[in-house]
Tab-separated table of C-alpha atoms and ligand atoms in Angstrom:
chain	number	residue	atom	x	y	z
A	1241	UNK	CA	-23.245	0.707	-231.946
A	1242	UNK	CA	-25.597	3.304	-231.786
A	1243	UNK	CA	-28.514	3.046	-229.305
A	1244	UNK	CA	-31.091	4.064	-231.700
A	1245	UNK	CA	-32.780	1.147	-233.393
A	1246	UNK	CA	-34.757	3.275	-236.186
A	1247	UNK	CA	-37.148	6.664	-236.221
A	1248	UNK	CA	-40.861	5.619	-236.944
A	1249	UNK	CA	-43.530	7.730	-238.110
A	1250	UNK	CA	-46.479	8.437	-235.855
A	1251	UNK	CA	-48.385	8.711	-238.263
A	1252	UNK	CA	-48.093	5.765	-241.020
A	1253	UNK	CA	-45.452	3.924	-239.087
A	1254	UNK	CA	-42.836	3.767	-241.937
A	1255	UNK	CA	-39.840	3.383	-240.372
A	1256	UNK	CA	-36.470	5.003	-241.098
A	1257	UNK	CA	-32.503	3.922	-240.525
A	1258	UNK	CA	-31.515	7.191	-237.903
A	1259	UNK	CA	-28.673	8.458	-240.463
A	1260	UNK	CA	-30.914	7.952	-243.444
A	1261	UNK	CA	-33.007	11.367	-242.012
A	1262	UNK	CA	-33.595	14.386	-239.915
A	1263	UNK	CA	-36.582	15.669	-239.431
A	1264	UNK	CA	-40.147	14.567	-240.585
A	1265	UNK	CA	-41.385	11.221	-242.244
A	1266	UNK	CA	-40.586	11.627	-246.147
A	1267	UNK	CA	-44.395	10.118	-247.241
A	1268	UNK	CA	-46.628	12.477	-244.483
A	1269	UNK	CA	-44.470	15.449	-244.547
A	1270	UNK	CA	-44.573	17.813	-241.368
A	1271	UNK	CA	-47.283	15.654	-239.907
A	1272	UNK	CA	-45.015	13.074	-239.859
A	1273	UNK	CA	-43.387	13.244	-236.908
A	1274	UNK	CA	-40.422	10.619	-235.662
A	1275	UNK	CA	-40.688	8.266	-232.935
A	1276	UNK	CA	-36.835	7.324	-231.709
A	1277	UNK	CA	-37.392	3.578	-231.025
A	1278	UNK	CA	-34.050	2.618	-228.763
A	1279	UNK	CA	-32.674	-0.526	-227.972
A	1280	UNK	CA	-34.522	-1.252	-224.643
A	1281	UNK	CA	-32.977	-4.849	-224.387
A	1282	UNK	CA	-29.304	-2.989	-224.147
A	1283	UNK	CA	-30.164	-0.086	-222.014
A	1284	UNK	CA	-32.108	-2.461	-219.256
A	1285	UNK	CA	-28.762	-4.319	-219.088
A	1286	UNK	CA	-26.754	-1.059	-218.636
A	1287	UNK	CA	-29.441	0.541	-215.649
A	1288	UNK	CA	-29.903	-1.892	-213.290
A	1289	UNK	CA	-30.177	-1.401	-209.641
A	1290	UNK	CA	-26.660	-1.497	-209.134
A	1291	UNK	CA	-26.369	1.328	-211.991
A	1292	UNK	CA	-27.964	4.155	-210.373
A	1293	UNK	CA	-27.204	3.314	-206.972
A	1294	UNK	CA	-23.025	3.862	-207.843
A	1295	UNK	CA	-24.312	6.853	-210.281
A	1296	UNK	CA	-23.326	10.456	-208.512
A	1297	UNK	CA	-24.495	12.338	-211.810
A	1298	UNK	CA	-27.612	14.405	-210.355
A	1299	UNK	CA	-28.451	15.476	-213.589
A	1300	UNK	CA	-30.479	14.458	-216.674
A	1301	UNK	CA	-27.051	12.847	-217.783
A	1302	UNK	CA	-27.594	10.222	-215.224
A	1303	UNK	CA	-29.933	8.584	-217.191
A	1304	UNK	CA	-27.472	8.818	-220.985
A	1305	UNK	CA	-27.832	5.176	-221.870
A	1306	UNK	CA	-31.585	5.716	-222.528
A	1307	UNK	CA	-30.600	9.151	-224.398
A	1308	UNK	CA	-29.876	8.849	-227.899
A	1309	UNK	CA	-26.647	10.769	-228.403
A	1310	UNK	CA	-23.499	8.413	-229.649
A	1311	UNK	CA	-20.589	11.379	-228.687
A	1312	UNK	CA	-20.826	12.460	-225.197
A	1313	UNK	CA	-18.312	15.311	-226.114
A	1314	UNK	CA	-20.927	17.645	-227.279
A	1315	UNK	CA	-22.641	17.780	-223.580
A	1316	UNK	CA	-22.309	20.965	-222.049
A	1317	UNK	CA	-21.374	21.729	-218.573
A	1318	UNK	CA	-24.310	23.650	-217.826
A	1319	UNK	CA	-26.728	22.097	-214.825
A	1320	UNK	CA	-29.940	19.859	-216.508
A	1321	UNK	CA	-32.674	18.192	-214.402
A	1322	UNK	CA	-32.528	16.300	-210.739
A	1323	UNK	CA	-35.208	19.272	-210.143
A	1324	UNK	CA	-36.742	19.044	-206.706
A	1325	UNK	CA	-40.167	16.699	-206.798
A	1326	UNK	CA	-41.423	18.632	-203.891
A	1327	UNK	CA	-44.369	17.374	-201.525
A	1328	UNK	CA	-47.364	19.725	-200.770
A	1329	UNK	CA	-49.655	18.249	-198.154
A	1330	UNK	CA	-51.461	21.174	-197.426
A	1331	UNK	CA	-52.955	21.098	-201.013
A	1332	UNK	CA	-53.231	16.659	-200.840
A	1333	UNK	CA	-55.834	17.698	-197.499
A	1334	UNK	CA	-57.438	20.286	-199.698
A	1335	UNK	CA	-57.847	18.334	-202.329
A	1336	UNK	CA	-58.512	14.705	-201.389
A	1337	UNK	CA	-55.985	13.394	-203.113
A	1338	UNK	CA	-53.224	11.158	-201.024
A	1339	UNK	CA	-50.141	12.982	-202.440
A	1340	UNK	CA	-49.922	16.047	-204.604
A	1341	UNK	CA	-46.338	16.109	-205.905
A	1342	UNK	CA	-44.918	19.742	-207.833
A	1343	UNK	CA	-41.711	19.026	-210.073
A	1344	UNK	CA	-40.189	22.130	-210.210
A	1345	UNK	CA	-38.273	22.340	-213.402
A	1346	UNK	CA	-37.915	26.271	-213.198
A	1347	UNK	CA	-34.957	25.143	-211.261
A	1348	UNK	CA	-33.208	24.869	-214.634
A	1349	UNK	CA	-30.018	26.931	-215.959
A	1350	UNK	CA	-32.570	29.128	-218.278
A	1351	UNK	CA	-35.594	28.668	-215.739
A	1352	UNK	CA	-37.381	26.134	-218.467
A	1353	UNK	CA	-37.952	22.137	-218.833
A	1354	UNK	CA	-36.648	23.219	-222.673
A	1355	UNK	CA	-33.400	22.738	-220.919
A	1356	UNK	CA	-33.861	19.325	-221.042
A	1357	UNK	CA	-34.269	19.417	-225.055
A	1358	UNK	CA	-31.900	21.997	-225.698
A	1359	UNK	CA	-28.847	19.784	-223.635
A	1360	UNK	CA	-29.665	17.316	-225.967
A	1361	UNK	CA	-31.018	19.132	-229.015
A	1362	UNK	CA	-27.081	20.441	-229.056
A	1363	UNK	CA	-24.992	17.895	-228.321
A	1364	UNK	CA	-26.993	16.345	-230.955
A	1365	UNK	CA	-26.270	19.363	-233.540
A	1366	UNK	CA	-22.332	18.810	-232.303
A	1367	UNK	CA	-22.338	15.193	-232.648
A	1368	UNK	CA	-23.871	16.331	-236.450
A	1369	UNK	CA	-20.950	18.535	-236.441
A	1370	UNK	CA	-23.593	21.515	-237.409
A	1371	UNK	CA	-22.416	24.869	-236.481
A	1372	UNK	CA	-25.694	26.891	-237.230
A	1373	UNK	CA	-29.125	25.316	-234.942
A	1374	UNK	CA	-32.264	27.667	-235.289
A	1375	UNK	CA	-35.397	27.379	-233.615
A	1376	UNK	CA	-39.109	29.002	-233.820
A	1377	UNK	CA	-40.235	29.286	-230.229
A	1378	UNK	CA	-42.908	31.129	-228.280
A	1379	UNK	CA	-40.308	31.933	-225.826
A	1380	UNK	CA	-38.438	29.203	-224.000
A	1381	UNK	CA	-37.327	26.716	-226.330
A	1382	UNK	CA	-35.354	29.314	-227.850
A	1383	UNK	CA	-34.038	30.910	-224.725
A	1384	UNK	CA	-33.575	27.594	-223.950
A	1385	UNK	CA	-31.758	26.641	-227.342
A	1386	UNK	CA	-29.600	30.219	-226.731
A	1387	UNK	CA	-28.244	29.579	-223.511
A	1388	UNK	CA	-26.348	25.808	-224.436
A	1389	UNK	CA	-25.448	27.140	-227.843
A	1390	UNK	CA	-23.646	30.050	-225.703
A	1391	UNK	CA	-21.792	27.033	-224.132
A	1392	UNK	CA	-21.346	25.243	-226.833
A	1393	UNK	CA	-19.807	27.891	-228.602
A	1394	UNK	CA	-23.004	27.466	-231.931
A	1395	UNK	CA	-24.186	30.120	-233.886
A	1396	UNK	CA	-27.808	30.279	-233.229
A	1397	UNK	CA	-31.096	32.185	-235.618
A	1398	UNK	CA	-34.097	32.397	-233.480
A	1399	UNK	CA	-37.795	33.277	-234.545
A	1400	UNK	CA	-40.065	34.520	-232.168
A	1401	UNK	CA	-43.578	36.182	-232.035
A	1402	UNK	CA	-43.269	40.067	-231.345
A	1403	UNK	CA	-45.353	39.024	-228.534
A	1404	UNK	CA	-42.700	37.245	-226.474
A	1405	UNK	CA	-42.439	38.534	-223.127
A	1406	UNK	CA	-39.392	40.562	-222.849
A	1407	UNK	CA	-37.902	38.788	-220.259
A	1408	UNK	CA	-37.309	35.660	-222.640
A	1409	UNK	CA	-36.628	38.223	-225.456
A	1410	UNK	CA	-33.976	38.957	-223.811
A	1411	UNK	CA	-32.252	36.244	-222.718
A	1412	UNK	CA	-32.301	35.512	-226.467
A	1413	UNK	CA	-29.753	38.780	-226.670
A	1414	UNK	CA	-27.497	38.059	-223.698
A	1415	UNK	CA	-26.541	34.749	-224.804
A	1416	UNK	CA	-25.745	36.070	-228.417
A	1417	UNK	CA	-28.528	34.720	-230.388
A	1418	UNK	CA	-29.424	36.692	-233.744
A	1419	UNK	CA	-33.202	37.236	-233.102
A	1420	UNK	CA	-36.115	37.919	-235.257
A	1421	UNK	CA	-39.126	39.169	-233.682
A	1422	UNK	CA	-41.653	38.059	-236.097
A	1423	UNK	CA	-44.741	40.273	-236.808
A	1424	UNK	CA	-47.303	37.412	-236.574
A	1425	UNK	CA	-47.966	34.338	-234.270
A	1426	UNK	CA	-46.159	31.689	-233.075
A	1427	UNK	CA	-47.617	29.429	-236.207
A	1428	UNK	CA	-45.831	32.197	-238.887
A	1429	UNK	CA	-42.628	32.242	-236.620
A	1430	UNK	CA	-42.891	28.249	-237.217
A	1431	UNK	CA	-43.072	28.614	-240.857
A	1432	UNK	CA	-40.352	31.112	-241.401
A	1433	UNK	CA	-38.190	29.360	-239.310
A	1434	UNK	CA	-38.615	26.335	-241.633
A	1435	UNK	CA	-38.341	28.200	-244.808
A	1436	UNK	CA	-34.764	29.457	-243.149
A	1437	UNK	CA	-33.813	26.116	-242.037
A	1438	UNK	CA	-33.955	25.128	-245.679
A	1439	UNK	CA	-33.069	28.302	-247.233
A	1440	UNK	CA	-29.539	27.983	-245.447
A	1441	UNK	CA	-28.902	24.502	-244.278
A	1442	UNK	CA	-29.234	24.918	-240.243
A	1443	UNK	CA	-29.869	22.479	-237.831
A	1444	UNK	CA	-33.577	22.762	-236.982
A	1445	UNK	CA	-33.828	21.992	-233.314
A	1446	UNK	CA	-37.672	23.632	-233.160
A	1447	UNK	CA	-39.115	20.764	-231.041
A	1448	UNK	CA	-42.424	20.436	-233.290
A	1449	UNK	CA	-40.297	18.295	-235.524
A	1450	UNK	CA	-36.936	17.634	-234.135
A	1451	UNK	CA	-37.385	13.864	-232.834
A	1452	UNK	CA	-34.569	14.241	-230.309
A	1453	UNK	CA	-36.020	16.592	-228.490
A	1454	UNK	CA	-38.943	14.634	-226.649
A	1455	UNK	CA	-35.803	12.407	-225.452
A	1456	UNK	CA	-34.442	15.329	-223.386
A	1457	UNK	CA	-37.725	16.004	-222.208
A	1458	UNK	CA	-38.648	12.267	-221.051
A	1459	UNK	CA	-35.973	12.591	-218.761
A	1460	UNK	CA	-38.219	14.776	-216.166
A	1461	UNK	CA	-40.165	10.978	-215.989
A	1462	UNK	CA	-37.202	9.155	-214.526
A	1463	UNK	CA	-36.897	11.800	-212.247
A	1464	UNK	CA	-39.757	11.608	-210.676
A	1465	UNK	CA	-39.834	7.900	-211.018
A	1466	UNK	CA	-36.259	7.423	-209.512
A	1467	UNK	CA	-37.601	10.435	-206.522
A	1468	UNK	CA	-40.300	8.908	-205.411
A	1469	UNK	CA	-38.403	5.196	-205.172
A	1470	UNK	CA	-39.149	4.148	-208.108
A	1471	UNK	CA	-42.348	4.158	-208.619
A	1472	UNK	CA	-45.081	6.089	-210.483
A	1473	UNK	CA	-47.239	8.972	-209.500
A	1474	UNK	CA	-50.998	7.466	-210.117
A	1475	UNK	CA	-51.368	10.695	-212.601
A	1476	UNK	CA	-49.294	13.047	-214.031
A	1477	UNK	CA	-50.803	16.489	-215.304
A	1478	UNK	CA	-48.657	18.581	-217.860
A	1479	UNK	CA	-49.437	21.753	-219.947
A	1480	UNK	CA	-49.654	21.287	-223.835
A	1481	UNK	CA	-48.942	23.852	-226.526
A	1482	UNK	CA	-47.235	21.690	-229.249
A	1483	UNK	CA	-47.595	18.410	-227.210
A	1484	UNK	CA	-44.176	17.696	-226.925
A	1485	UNK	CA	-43.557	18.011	-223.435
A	1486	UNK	CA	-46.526	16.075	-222.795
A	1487	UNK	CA	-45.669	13.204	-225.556
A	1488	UNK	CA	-41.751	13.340	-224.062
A	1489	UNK	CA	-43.626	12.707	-220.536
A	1490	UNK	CA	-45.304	10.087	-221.413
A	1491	UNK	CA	-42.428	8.226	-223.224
A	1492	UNK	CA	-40.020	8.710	-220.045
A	1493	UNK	CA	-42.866	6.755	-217.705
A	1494	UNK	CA	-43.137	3.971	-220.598
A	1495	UNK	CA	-39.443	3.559	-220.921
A	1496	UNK	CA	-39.406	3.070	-217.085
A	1497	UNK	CA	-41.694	0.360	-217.242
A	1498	UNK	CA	-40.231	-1.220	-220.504
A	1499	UNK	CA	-37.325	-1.258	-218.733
A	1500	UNK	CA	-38.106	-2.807	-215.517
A	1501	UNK	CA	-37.519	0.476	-213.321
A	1502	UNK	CA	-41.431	0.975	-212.380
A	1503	UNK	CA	-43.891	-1.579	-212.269
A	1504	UNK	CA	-47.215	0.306	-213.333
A	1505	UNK	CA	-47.616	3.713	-215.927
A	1506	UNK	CA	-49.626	6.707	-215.034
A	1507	UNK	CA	-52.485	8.241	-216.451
A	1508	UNK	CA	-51.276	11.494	-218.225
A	1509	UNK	CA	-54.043	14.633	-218.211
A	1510	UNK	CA	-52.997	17.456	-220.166
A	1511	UNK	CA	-54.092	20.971	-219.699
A	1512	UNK	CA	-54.521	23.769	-222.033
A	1513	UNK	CA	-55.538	26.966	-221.954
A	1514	UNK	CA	-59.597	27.373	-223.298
A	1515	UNK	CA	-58.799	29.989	-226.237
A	1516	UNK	CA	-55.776	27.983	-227.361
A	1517	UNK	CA	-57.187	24.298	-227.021
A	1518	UNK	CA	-56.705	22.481	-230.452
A	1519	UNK	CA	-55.933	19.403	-228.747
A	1520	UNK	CA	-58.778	19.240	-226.228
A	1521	UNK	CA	-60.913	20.111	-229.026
A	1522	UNK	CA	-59.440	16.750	-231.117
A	1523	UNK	CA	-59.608	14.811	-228.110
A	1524	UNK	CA	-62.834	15.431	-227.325
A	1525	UNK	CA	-64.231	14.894	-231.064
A	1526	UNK	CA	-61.895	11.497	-230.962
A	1527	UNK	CA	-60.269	12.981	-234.123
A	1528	UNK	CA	-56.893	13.438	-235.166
A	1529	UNK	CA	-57.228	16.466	-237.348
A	1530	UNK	CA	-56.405	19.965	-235.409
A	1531	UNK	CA	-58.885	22.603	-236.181
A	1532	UNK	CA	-57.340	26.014	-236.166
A	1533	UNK	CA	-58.334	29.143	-234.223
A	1534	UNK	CA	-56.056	32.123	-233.099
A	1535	UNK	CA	-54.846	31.188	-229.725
A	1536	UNK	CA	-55.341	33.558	-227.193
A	1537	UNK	CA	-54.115	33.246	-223.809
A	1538	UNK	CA	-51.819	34.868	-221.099
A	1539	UNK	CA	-49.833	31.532	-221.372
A	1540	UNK	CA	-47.504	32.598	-223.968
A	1541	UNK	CA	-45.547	29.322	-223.983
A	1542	UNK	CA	-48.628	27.319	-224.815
A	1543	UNK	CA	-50.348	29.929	-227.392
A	1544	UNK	CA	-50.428	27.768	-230.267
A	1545	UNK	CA	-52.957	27.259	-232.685
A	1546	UNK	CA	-51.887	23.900	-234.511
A	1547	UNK	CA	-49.726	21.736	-232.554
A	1548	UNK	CA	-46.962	20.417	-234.718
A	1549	UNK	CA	-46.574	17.496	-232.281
A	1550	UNK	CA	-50.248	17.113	-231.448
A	1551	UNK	CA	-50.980	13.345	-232.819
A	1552	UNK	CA	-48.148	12.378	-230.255
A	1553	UNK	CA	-49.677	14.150	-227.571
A	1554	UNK	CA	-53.206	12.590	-228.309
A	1555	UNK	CA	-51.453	9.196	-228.009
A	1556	UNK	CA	-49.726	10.203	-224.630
A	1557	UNK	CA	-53.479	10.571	-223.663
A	1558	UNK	CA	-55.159	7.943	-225.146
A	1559	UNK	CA	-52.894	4.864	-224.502
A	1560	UNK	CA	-52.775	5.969	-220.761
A	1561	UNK	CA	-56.150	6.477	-220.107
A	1562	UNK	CA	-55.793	10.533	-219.625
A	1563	UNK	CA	-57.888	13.105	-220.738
A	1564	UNK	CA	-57.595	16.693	-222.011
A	1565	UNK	CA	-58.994	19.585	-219.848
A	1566	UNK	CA	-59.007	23.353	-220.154
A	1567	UNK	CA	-58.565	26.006	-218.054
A	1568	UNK	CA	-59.328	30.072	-218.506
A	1569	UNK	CA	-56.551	32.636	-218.237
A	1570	UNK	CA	-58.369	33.581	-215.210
A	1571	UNK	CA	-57.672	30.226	-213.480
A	1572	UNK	CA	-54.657	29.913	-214.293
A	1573	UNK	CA	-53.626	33.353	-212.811
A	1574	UNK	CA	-55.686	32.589	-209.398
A	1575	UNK	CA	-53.443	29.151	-209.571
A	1576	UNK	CA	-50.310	31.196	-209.659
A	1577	UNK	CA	-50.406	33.357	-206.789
A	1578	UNK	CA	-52.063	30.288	-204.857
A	1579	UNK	CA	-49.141	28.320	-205.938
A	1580	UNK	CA	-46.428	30.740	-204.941
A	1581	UNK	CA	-47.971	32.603	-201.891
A	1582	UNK	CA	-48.342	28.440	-200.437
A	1583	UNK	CA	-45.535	26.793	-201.879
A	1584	UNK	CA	-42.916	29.400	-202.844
A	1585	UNK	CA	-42.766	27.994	-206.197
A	1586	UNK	CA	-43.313	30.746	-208.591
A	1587	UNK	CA	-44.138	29.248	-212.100
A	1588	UNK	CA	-45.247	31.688	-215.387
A	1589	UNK	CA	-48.987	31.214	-216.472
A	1590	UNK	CA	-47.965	28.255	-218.872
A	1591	UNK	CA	-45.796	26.709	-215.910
A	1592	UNK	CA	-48.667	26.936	-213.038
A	1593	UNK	CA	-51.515	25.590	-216.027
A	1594	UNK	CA	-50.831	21.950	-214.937
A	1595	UNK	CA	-51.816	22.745	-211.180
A	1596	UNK	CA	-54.515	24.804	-212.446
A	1597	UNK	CA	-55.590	22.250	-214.021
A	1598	UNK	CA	-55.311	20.247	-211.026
A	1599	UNK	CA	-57.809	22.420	-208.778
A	1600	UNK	CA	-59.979	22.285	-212.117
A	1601	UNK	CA	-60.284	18.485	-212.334
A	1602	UNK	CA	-60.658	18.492	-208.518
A	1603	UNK	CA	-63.073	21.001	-208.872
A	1604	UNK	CA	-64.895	18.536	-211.804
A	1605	UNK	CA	-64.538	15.875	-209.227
A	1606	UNK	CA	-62.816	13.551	-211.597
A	1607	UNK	CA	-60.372	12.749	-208.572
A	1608	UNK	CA	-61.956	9.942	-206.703
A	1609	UNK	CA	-59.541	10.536	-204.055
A	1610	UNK	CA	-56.530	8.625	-202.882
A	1611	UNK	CA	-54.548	9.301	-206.208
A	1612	UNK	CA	-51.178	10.355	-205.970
A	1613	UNK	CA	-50.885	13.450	-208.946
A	1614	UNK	CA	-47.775	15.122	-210.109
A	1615	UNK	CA	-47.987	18.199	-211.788
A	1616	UNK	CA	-44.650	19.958	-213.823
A	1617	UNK	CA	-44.157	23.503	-213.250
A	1618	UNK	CA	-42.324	24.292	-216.512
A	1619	UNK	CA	-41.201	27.717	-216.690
A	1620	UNK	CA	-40.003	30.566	-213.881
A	1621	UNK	CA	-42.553	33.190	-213.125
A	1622	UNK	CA	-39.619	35.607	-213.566
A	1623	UNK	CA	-39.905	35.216	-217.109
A	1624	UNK	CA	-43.233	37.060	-217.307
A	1625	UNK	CA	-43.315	39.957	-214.955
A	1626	UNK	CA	-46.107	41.468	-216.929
A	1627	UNK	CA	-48.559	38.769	-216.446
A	1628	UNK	CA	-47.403	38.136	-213.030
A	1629	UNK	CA	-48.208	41.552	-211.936
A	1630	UNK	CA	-52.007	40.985	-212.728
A	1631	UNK	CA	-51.834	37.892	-210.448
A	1632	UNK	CA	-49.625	39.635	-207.752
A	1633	UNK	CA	-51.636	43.133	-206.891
A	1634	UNK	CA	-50.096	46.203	-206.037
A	1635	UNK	CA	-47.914	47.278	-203.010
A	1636	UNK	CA	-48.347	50.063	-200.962
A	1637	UNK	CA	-46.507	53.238	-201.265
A	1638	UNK	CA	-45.653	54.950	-198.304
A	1639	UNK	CA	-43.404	58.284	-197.289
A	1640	UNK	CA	-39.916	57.268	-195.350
A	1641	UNK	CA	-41.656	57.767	-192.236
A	1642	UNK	CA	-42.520	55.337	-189.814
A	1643	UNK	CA	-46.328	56.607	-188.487
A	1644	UNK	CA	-47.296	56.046	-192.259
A	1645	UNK	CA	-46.122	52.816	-191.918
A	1646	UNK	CA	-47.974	52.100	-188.300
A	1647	UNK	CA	-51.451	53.406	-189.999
A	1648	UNK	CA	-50.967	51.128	-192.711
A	1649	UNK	CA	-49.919	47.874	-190.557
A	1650	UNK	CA	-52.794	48.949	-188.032
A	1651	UNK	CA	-55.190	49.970	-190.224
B	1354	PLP	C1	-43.033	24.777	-224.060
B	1354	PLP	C2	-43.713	24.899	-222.769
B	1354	PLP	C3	-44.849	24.128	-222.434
B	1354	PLP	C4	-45.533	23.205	-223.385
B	1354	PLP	O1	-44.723	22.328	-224.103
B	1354	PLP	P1	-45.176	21.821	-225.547
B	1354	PLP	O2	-44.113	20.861	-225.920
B	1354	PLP	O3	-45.205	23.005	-226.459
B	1354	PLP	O4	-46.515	21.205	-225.404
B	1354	PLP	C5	-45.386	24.294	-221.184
B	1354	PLP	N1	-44.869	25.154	-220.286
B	1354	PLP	C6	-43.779	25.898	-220.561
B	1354	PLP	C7	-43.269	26.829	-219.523
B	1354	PLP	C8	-43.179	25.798	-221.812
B	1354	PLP	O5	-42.106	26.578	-222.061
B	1355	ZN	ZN1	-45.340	8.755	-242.312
């Protein structure tokens, strides 16, 4: 019996056997995204208590009844999840706020929360016995994608802006992916990757429309549910390009509570960057059409001008009680060497834009203190040197010679 009771659309709600379809809802096209709707009333008997207190799986696999793969054979050995939920006082004083909790999910085997997709997004394409996956990515949903096809022994196609920093460029190449650097934006790379997908028959496992996806993702939700006791943060503040992090967030803290495991939800706040903020922009206008303007930010993995999976991330949101707030390139860059040179967690810009956004709200004084806020970093600063640099500075350069060095500490 599979686990999945149907896929419903989030946007007219017609609702769908799981083997009837893949991808997008057959009357609303690509803005018909899938909902996987699971069979809660199964899984809560499977994770009890008693469940996760004899589990020893520290991975995202701990929590596979609520994961909608059938054939465990196509999960790869790489490590997924049980990222630290780390604790940062000094910032809860600064702030106000009672706890101020930093999931680090760079801790992942390609330095990305899209390793939570990916782990599933194959064994999904294996269960499918699919040989060929593609993806269109701004960076590290396909590096993501490349590194558990490598494992998985899949052929993978990968579309990616030119702009892509290189570091994510080339992971692509190490783990064997054919690559096309598309002359365009991330919004073109999306279409040709979906004209290919058809053209040739691959599995698409771009997360805009794959509905498996956001059930890797939830997973970082029980994690921090299942760290901190179980129970929920009071907030939880996540970075939105395509809005399915954010919507896979939101689903792992209401699957919690549907299933007994927490006993109130979070608000969600997303962040975005301010010259790549179609969502704030339809949030704020109560709308649920996405106005397009050329992103432009130093956050590559959230430089995206329509979300595909925006009307889910609105929903995260609204049903919450969230809001949607942006931050400038500028922020976000001050909030990464603040992060790293207080913490030692070094996050790229898009992984540091949900504590960014953090000090922004504080700053807004939308904290009435005494909350207890999580924020993902979901990305490794290592994978954009370039834009770390600007944050960083420059060292000195000195001549082998110890009295340069003695003017230099002395001034
Ligand atoms: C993909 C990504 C995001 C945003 O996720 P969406 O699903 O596109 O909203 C945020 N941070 C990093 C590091 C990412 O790679
Ligand atoms: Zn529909």
């Amino acid at each position: 019996m599979s686990k999945v009771l149907k896929l419903k659309c989030v946007k007219c709600g017609r609702e769908y056997d799981p083997s009837e379809i893949l991808y997008t809802c057959f009357d609303c096209g690509i803005a018909g995204i899938l909902d996987v709707v699971l069979d809660y009333e199964a899984i809560r008997k499977e994770m009890t208590p008693e469940y996760f207190r004899q589990n020893s799986n520290y991975s995202l696999w701990r929590y596979l009844p609520a994961i909608p793969i059938d054939d465990p054979r196509g999960i790869q050995p790489l490590q997924v999840g049980w990222t630290p939920l780390y604790e940062t006082a000094k910032f809860a004083r600064e702030t106000g706020l009672k706890q101020l909790l930093i999931k680090d999910d760079s801790r992942n085997p390609t330095a990305s929360l899209k390793d939570r997709a990916s782990a599933v997004g194959v064994a999904k394409a294996l269960e499918l016995e699919r040989k060929v996956v593609c993806a269109a990515s701004t960076g590290n949903a396909a590096s993501s994608l490349s590194g558990f096809a490598a494992s998985a022994g899949i052929e993978t196609y990968i579309f990616v802006p030119e702009t892509a920093p290189e570091a994510k460029v080339t992971q692509l190449l190490i783990y064997g992916s054919h690559v096309f650097l598309v002359e365009g934006t991330y919004d073109q790379a999306v279409e040709l990757c979906f004209a290919a997908a058809a053209e040739f028959g691959w599995y698409n496992r771009s997360c805009a429309i794959n509905p498996y996806l956001v059930e890797g993702k939830k997973t970082v939700s029980y994690e921090i549910c299942e760290q901190l006791g179980w129970r929920a943060p009071d907030v939880a503040v996540v970075a939105v390009g395509d809005g399915c992090t954010i919507a896979g967030v939101w689903k792992g803290f209401k699957e919690c509570y549907q299933l007994g495991l927490i006993d109130r939800l979070p608000r969600i706040i997303g962040v975005q960057a301010a010259l790549s903020n179609p969502v704030t922009r339809a949030f704020a206008s109560q709308s649920d059409e996405f106005e397009y303007r050329k992103p432009e930010t130093i956050a590559d993995s959230i430089s995206v001008g329509i979300p595909r999976n925006g009307i889910k991330a609105l929903n995260a949101v609204r049903e919450s009680g969230g809001m949607m707030v942006d931050v400038t390139d500028a922020e976000i860059l001050a909030a990464m060497k603040l992060l790293a040179e207080r913490t030692g967690i070094f996050g790229e810009p898009a992984g540091v834009t949900s504590f960014a956004g953090i000090l922004k709200l504080n700053q807004l004084g939308i904290f009435s203190g005494g909350e207890r806020v999580a924020s993902i970093v979901s990305g490794s600063g290592l994978k954009d040197i370039k834009s770390a640099a600007q944050a960083a500075g420059r060292p000195a350069v000195v001549a082998p010679d110890i009295d340069a060095v003695k003017r230099i500490v002395r001034g």
